[in-house]
Every structure is written in structure tokens, then in C-alpha cells.
PDB file of C-alpha atoms in Angstrom:
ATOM      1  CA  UNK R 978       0.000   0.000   0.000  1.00 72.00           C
ATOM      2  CA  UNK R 979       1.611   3.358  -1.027  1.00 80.00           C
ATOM      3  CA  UNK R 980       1.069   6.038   1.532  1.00 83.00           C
ATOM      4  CA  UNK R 981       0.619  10.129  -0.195  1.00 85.00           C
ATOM      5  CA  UNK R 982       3.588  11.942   0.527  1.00 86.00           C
ATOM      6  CA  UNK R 983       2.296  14.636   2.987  1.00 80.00           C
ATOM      7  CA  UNK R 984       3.206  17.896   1.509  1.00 83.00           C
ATOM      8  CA  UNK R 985       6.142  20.082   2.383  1.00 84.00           C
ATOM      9  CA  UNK R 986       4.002  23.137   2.905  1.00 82.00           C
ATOM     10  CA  UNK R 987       2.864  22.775   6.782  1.00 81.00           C
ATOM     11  CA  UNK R 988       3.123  26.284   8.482  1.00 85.00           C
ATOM     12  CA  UNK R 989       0.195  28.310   7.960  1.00 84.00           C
ATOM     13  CA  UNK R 990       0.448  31.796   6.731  1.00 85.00           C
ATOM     14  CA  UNK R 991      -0.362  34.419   8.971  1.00 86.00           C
ATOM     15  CA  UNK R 992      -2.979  37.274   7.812  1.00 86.00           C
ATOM     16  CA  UNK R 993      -0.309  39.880   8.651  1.00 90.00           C
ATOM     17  CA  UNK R 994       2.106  39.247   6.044  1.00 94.00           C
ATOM     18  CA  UNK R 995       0.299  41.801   4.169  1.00 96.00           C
ATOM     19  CA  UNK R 996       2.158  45.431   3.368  1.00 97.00           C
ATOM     20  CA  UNK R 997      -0.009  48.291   1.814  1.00 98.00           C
ATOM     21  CA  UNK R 998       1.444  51.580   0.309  1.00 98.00           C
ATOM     22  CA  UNK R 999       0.108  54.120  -1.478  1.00 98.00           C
ATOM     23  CA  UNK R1000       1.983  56.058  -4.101  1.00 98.00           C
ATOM     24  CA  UNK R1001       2.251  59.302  -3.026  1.00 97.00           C
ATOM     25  CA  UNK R1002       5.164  60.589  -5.541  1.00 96.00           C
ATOM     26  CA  UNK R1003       4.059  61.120  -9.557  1.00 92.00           C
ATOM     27  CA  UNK R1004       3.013  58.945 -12.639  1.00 86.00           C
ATOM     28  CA  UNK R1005       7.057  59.203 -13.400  1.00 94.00           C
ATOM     29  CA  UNK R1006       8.842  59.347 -10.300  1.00 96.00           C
ATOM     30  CA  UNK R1007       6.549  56.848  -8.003  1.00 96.00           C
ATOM     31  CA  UNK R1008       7.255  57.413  -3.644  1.00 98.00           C
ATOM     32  CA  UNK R1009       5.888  54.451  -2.329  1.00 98.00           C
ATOM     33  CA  UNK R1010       4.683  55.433   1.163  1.00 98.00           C
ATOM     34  CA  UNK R1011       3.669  52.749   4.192  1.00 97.00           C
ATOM     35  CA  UNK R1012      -0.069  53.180   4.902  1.00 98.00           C
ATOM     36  CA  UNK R1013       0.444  52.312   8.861  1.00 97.00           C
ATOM     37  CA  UNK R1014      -2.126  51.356  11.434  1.00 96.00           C
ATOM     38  CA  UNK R1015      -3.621  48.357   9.486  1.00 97.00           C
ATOM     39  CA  UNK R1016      -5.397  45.959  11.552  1.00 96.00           C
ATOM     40  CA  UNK R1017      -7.387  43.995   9.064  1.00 96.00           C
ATOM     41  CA  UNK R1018      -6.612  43.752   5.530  1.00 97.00           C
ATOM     42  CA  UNK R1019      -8.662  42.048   2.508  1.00 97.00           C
ATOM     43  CA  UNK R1020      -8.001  42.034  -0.940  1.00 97.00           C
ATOM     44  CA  UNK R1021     -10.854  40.607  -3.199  1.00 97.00           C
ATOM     45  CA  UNK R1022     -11.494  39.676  -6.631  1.00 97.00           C
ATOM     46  CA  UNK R1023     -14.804  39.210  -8.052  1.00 97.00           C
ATOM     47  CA  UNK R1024     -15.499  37.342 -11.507  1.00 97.00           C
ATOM     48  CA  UNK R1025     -18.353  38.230 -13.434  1.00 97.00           C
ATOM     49  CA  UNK R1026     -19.941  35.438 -14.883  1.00 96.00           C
ATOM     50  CA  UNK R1027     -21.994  34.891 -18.122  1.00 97.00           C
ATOM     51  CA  UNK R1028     -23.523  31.346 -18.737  1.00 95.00           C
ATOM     52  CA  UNK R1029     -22.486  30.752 -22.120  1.00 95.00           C
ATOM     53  CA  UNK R1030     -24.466  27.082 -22.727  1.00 95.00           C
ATOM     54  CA  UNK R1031     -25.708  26.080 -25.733  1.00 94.00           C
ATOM     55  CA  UNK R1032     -26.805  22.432 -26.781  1.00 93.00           C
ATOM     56  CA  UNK R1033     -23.537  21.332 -27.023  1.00 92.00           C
ATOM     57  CA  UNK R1034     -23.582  21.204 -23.087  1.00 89.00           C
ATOM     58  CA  UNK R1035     -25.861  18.612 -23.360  1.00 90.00           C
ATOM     59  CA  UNK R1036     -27.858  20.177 -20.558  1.00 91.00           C
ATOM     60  CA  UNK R1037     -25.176  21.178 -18.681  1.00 95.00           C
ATOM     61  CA  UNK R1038     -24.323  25.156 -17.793  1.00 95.00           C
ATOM     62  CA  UNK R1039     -21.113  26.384 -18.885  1.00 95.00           C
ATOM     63  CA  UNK R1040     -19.678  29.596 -17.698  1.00 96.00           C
ATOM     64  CA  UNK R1041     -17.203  31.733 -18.511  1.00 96.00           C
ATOM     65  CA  UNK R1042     -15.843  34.769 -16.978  1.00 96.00           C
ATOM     66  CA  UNK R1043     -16.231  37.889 -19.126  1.00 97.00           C
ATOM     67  CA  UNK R1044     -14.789  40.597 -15.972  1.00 97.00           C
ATOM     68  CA  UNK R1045     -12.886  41.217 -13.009  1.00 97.00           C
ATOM     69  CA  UNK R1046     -13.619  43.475  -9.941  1.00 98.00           C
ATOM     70  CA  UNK R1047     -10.515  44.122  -7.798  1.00 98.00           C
ATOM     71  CA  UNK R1048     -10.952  45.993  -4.370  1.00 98.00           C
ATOM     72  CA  UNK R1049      -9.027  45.580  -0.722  1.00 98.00           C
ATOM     73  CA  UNK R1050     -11.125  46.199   2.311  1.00 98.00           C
ATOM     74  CA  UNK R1051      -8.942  47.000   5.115  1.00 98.00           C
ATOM     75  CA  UNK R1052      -9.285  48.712   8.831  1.00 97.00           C
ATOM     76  CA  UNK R1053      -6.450  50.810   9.841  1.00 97.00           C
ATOM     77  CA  UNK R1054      -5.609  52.615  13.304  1.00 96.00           C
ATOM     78  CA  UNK R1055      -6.414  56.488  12.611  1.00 96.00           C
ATOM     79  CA  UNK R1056      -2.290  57.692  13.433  1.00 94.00           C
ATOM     80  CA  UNK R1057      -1.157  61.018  14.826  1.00 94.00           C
ATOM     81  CA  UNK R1058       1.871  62.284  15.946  1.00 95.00           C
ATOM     82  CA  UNK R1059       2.013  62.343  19.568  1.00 94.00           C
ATOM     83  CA  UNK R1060       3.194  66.143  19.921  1.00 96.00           C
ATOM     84  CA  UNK R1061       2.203  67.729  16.945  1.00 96.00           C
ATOM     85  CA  UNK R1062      -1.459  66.084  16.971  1.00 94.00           C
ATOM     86  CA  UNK R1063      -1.297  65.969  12.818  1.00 96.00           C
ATOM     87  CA  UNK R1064      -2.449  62.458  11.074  1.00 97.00           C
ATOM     88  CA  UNK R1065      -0.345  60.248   9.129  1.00 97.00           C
ATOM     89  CA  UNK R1066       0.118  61.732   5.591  1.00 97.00           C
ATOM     90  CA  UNK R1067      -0.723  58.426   3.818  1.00 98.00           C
ATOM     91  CA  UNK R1068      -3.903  58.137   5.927  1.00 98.00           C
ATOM     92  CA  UNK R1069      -4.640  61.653   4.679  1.00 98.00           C
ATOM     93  CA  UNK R1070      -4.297  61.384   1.638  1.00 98.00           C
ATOM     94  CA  UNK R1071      -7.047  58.505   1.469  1.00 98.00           C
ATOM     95  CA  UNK R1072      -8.890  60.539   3.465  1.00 98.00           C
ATOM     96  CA  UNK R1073      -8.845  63.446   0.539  1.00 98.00           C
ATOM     97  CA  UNK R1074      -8.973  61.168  -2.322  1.00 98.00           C
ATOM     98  CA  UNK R1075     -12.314  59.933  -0.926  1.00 98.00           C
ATOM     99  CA  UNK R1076     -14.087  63.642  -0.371  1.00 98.00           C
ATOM    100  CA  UNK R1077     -12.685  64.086  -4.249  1.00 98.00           C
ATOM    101  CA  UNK R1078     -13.801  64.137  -7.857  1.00 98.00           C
ATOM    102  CA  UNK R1079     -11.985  63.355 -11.324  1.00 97.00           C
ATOM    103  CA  UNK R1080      -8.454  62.572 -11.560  1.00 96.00           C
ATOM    104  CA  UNK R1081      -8.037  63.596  -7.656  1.00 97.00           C
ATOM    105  CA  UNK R1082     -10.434  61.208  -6.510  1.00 97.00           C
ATOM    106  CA  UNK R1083      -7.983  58.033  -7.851  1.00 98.00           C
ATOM    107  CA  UNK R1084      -5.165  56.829  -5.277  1.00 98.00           C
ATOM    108  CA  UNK R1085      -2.127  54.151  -6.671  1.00 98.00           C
ATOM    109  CA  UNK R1086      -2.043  51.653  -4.529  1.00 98.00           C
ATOM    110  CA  UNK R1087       0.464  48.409  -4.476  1.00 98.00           C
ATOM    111  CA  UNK R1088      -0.206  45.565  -1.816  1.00 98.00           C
ATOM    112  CA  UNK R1089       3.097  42.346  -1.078  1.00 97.00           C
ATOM    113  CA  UNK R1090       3.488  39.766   0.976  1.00 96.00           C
ATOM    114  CA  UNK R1091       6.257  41.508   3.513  1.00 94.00           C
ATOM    115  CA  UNK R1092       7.846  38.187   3.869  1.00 93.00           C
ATOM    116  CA  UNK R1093       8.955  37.900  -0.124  1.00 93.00           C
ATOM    117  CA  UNK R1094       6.164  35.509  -1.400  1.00 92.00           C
ATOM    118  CA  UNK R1095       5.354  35.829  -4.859  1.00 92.00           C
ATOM    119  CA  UNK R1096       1.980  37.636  -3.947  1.00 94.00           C
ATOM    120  CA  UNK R1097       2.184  41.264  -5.316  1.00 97.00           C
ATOM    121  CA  UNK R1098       0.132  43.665  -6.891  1.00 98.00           C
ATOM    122  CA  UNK R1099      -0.367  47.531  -7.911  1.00 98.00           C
ATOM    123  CA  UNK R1100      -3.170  49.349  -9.376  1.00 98.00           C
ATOM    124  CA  UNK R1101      -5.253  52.367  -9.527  1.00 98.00           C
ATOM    125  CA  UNK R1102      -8.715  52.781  -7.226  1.00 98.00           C
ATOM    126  CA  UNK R1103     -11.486  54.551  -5.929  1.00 98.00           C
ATOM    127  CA  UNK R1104     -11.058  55.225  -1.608  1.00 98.00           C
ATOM    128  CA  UNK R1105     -14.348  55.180   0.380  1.00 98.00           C
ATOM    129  CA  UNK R1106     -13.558  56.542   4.041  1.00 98.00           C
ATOM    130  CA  UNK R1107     -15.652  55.296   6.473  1.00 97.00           C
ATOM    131  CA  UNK R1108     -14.828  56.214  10.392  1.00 95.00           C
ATOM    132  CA  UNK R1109     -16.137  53.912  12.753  1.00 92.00           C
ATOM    133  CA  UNK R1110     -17.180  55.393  15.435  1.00 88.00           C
ATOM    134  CA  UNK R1111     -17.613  54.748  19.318  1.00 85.00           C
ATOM    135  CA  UNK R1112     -17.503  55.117  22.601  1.00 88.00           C
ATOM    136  CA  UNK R1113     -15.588  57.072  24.964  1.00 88.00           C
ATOM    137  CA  UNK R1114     -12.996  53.747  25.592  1.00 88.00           C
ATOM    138  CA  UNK R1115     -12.455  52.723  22.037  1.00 90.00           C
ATOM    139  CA  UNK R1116      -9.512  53.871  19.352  1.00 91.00           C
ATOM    140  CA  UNK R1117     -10.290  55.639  16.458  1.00 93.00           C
ATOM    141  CA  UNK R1118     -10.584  53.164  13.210  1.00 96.00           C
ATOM    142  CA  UNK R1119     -11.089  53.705  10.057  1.00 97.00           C
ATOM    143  CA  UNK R1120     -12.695  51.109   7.346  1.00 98.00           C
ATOM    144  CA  UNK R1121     -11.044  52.017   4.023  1.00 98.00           C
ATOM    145  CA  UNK R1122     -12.269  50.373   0.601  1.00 98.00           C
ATOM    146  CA  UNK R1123     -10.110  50.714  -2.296  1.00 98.00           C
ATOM    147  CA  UNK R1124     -12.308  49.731  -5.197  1.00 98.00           C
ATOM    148  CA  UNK R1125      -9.986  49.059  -8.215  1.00 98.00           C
ATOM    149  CA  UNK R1126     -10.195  50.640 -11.522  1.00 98.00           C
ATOM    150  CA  UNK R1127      -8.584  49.069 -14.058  1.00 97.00           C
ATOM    151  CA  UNK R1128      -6.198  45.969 -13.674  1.00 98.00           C
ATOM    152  CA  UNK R1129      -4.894  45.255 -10.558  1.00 98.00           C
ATOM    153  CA  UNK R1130      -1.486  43.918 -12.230  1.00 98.00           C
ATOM    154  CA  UNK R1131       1.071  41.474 -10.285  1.00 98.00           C
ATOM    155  CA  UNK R1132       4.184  43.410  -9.740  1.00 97.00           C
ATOM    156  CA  UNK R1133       7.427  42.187  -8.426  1.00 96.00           C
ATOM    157  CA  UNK R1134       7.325  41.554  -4.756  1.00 96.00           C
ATOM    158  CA  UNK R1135       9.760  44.764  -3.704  1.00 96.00           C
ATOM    159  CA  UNK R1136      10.421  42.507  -0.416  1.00 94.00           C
ATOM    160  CA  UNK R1137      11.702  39.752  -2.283  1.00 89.00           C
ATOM    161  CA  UNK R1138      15.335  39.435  -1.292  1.00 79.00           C
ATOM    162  CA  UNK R1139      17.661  40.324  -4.417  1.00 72.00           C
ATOM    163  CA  UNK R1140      20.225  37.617  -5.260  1.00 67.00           C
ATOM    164  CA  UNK R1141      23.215  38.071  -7.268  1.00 62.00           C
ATOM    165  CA  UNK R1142      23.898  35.401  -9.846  1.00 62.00           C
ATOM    166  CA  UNK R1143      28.157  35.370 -10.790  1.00 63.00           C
ATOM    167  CA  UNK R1144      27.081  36.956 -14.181  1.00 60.00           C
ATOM    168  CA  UNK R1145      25.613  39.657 -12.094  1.00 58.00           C
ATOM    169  CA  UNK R1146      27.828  40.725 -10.202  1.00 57.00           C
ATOM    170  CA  UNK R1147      29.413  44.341 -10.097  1.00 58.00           C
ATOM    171  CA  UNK R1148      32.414  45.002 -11.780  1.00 53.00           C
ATOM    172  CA  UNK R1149      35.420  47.700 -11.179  1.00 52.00           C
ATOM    173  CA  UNK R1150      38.052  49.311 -12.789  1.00 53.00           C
ATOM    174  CA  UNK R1151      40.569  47.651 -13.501  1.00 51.00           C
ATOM    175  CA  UNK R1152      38.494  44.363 -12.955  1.00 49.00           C
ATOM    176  CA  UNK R1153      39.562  42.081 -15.834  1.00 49.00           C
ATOM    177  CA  UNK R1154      41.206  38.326 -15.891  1.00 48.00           C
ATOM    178  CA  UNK R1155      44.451  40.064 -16.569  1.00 47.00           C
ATOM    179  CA  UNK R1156      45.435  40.904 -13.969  1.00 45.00           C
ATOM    180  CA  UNK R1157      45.073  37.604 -12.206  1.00 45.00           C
TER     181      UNK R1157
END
């Protein structure tokens, strides 16, 4: 009797491995900027769905997916400095996008696993700001939809550690087999 091979994978990933930035530089100089404070973080994507049967199927539905929605829902710690009082710069500038119209009302946004996985994206969205309220004894959070427009494309992870290969390694002057 042959037993399965259990698979090598066995640690399970944790829900923080998640980084989120906003690019708060220009279309041709990018400054990717930490959006801090997150304490949940969910990025979605939605297929739309067309049956496309015909009597071929034999009864049978086939589908086929003719879109795709992109959007992260994520709760984040409203941050202030602790002696000037003034809120994170990142967190603001959701804030604004989301009171905005046009071209303003857009944020670029790139998400990455923080621990290198190959699990990165970037793209351009909608921000809805949504404070949550309560009582005297709670912190202030924030839920924050990004609601993609456009691709959300896969990006290189900018965590993933950068190897050198021999061939890519730097050279110097006066670096050449001759003078071995």
C-alpha cells in the first residue's frame, strides 16, 4: 500500500504578512509610502460570470468569466503624531482622495506579501472613508475600501530578497582576468 507523501508546505500563513502603500510621488517618479495602522486587511477579486451554454452542453451550464472586480477592504488605526497632533500623511491622503472628484479622486495603490512571497500587486482605485465610530474607551478606526479601476497587475514583490547570480555581479576598474 503506497502512503501520499504529505506535503512540504505545513506552516500556515499568517494574515499579517500583508504590506499596503500608497503612491504618493508622480506617474514618473513613483514614492511608495507605508499606509500604517492596518489591523485587518482584505483584498478581493470578483469574476463576473456569463452562462455561455448552448446544446452542445448537453444540458449542462457552462460559464465563462467575461470581468474582473478588484478591491481591498482594510481597517487601519487612525495615526497622529504624539506632539504635533497631525495624522499620518498616507492616511490623509485617502482621506482626501475619498471627499474628491476626477483625476483627484484616484489613489495608486500596491499591496506584497512583507515576507517575499510571490503575492504582489499595484493598481489604480477609488477610496471610500468610512470612520467607525464609538464610545468614549475605544480607538479611532477607520474602514477604508479601495475599489480598483482598471487591472490590478502582479508586480514584483519589492520585499523579495535580491540575489546576485556570478554573471551579475558588479564590476570595477581595472576588474579584468588580466590581472590575475
Amino acid at each position: 500500500m503506497h502512503t501520499p507523501t504529505p506535503p512540504a508546505e505545513t506552516v500556515t500563513a499568517l494574515a499579517r504578512r500583508y504590506r499596503l502603500e500608497l503612491d504618493m510621488g508622480t506617474e514618473h517618479a513613483p514614492r511608495w509610502t507605508l499606509i500604517p495602522g492596518i489591523t485587518e486587511f482584505t483584498p478581493k477579486i470578483d469574476p463576473t460570470q456569463q452562462d455561455v451554454s448552448t446544446y452542445d452542453t448537453e444540458g449542462w451550464v457552462e460559464q465563462a468569466v467575461t470581468m474582473l472586480a478588484w478591491e481591498v477592504e482594510t481597517t487601519i488605526a487612525h495615526r497622529a503624531h504624539p506632539k504635533t497632533g497631525a495624522f499620518n500623511a498616507a492616511q490623509e491622503a485617502l482621506r482626501k482622495a475619498s471627499m474628491r472628484f476626477g483625476a483627484e479622486s484616484y489613489v495608486r495603490v500596491r499591496y506584497y506579501d512583507r515576507n517575499g512571497a510571490d503575492d504582489a500587486y499595484e493598481g489604480s482605485a477609488l477610496v471610500t472613508w468610512e470612520p467607525d465610530g464609538g464610545g468614549p474607551d475605544e480607538v479611532d478606526t477607520i474602514k477604508v475600501t479601495l475599489t480598483g479601476s482598471g487591472a490590478l497587475v502582479p508586480i514584483c514583490n519589492p520585499a523579495r530578497p535580491t540575489v546576485l547570480r556570478p554573471s551579475d555581479e558588479p564590476t570595477f576598474a581595472g576588474d579584468d582576468e588580466a590581472d590575475i
